[in-house]
XYZ file of N, CA and C in Angstrom:
159
model
N -14.561 12.179 4.800
C -14.015 11.638 3.547
C -12.704 10.544 3.952
N -11.659 11.289 4.802
C -10.529 10.449 5.165
C -10.883 9.207 5.660
N -12.274 9.259 6.493
C -12.532 7.966 7.167
C -12.786 6.899 5.968
N -13.158 7.074 4.821
C -13.328 6.065 3.732
C -12.023 5.504 3.389
N -11.066 6.465 3.384
C -9.587 5.893 3.103
C -9.064 5.066 4.204
N -9.209 5.489 5.517
C -8.787 4.632 6.612
C -9.637 3.293 6.682
N -10.721 3.072 5.959
C -11.511 2.093 6.097
C -11.078 1.244 5.143
N -10.220 1.585 4.168
C -9.836 0.609 3.080
C -10.197 0.850 1.884
N -11.073 1.941 1.499
C -11.341 2.269 0.148
C -10.242 2.808 -0.622
N -10.191 2.512 -1.808
C -9.140 3.091 -2.782
C -9.585 4.575 -3.095
N -8.760 5.381 -3.565
C -9.028 6.654 -4.105
C -10.022 6.623 -5.144
N -9.915 5.766 -6.009
C -10.831 5.556 -7.193
C -12.356 5.389 -6.532
N -12.188 4.336 -5.719
C -13.904 4.104 -4.966
C -14.396 5.361 -4.406
N -13.435 5.914 -3.771
C -13.973 7.291 -2.971
C -14.479 8.101 -3.950
N -13.701 8.517 -4.996
C -14.202 9.265 -6.040
C -15.437 8.805 -6.734
N -15.671 7.704 -7.082
C -16.785 7.189 -7.694
C -18.036 7.591 -6.714
N -17.807 7.018 -5.313
C -18.938 7.268 -4.605
C -19.206 8.767 -4.207
N -18.204 9.655 -4.191
C -18.705 11.196 -3.942
C -18.803 11.979 -5.453
N -18.576 11.362 -6.368
C -18.872 11.964 -7.661
C -17.677 12.960 -8.009
N -16.343 12.687 -7.346
C -15.312 13.740 -7.456
C -14.324 13.164 -8.592
N -13.298 13.859 -8.893
C -12.159 13.433 -9.793
C -11.231 12.623 -8.729
N -10.587 11.625 -9.269
C -9.726 10.892 -8.363
C -8.515 11.628 -8.048
N -7.977 12.625 -9.012
C -6.893 13.569 -8.489
C -7.151 14.351 -7.152
N -8.569 15.041 -7.153
C -9.025 15.758 -5.988
C -9.000 14.802 -4.661
N -9.397 13.556 -4.992
C -9.500 12.784 -3.801
C -7.964 12.429 -3.123
N -7.133 12.216 -4.164
C -5.718 11.995 -3.774
C -5.077 13.120 -2.923
N -5.329 14.438 -3.207
C -4.786 15.530 -2.680
C -5.397 15.626 -1.231
N -6.694 15.470 -1.074
C -7.379 15.459 0.126
C -6.967 14.563 1.129
N -6.833 13.338 0.501
C -6.226 12.044 1.532
C -4.788 12.477 1.866
N -3.828 13.084 0.867
C -2.774 13.313 1.347
C -2.555 14.422 2.506
N -3.601 15.381 2.224
C -3.741 16.564 3.178
C -4.237 16.055 4.668
N -5.192 15.133 4.625
C -5.991 15.043 5.931
C -5.476 13.626 6.526
N -5.033 12.968 5.891
C -4.690 11.558 6.420
C -3.317 11.470 6.785
N -2.948 11.449 8.081
C -1.537 11.616 8.427
C -0.370 10.323 7.932
N 0.760 10.506 7.728
C 1.313 9.721 7.178
C 1.519 8.305 8.156
N 1.535 8.579 9.353
C 1.369 7.506 10.277
C 0.164 6.649 10.037
N -0.902 7.155 9.876
C -2.125 6.478 9.588
C -2.280 5.948 8.234
N -1.652 6.640 7.279
C -1.511 5.817 6.106
C -0.620 4.538 5.933
N 0.585 4.696 6.832
C 1.291 3.603 6.902
C 0.695 2.500 7.445
N -0.072 2.862 8.729
C -0.677 1.789 9.505
C -1.833 1.158 8.536
N -2.465 1.889 7.750
C -3.481 1.258 6.848
C -2.931 0.247 5.778
N -1.567 0.771 5.353
C -0.993 -0.149 4.343
C -0.541 -1.601 4.976
N 0.073 -1.569 6.305
C 0.313 -2.692 7.068
C -0.773 -3.506 7.396
N -2.066 -2.865 7.740
C -3.329 -3.594 7.820
C -3.655 -4.438 6.666
N -3.404 -3.756 5.428
C -3.867 -4.369 4.324
C -2.785 -5.501 3.856
N -1.539 -5.319 4.046
C -0.642 -6.395 4.096
C -0.954 -7.535 4.853
N -1.219 -7.280 5.974
C -1.709 -8.329 7.126
C -2.808 -9.070 6.548
N -3.867 -8.432 6.059
C -5.245 -9.047 5.560
C -4.820 -9.958 4.382
N -3.967 -9.523 3.667
C -3.450 -10.360 2.439
C -2.581 -11.449 2.619
N -2.086 -11.709 4.026
C -1.154 -12.534 4.415
C 0.102 -12.349 3.749
N 0.599 -11.155 3.357
C 1.937 -10.898 2.794
C 2.902 -10.380 3.977
N 2.315 -9.895 5.004
C 3.356 -9.610 6.069
C 4.058 -10.720 6.786
N 5.481 -10.222 6.796
C 6.301 -11.415 7.529
C 6.343 -11.267 8.907
């Protein structure tokens, strides 16, 4: 499941795919996805959106 987060799926999308509550997904992502990986994913999203300077 953390792989879905790192692949760019939102917590809501992950919850829908797995049939879980969004809050449960949020807790799991916070626990298993390291802060560094989460920040790297945010930078990747910004780069893809052309918003990074």
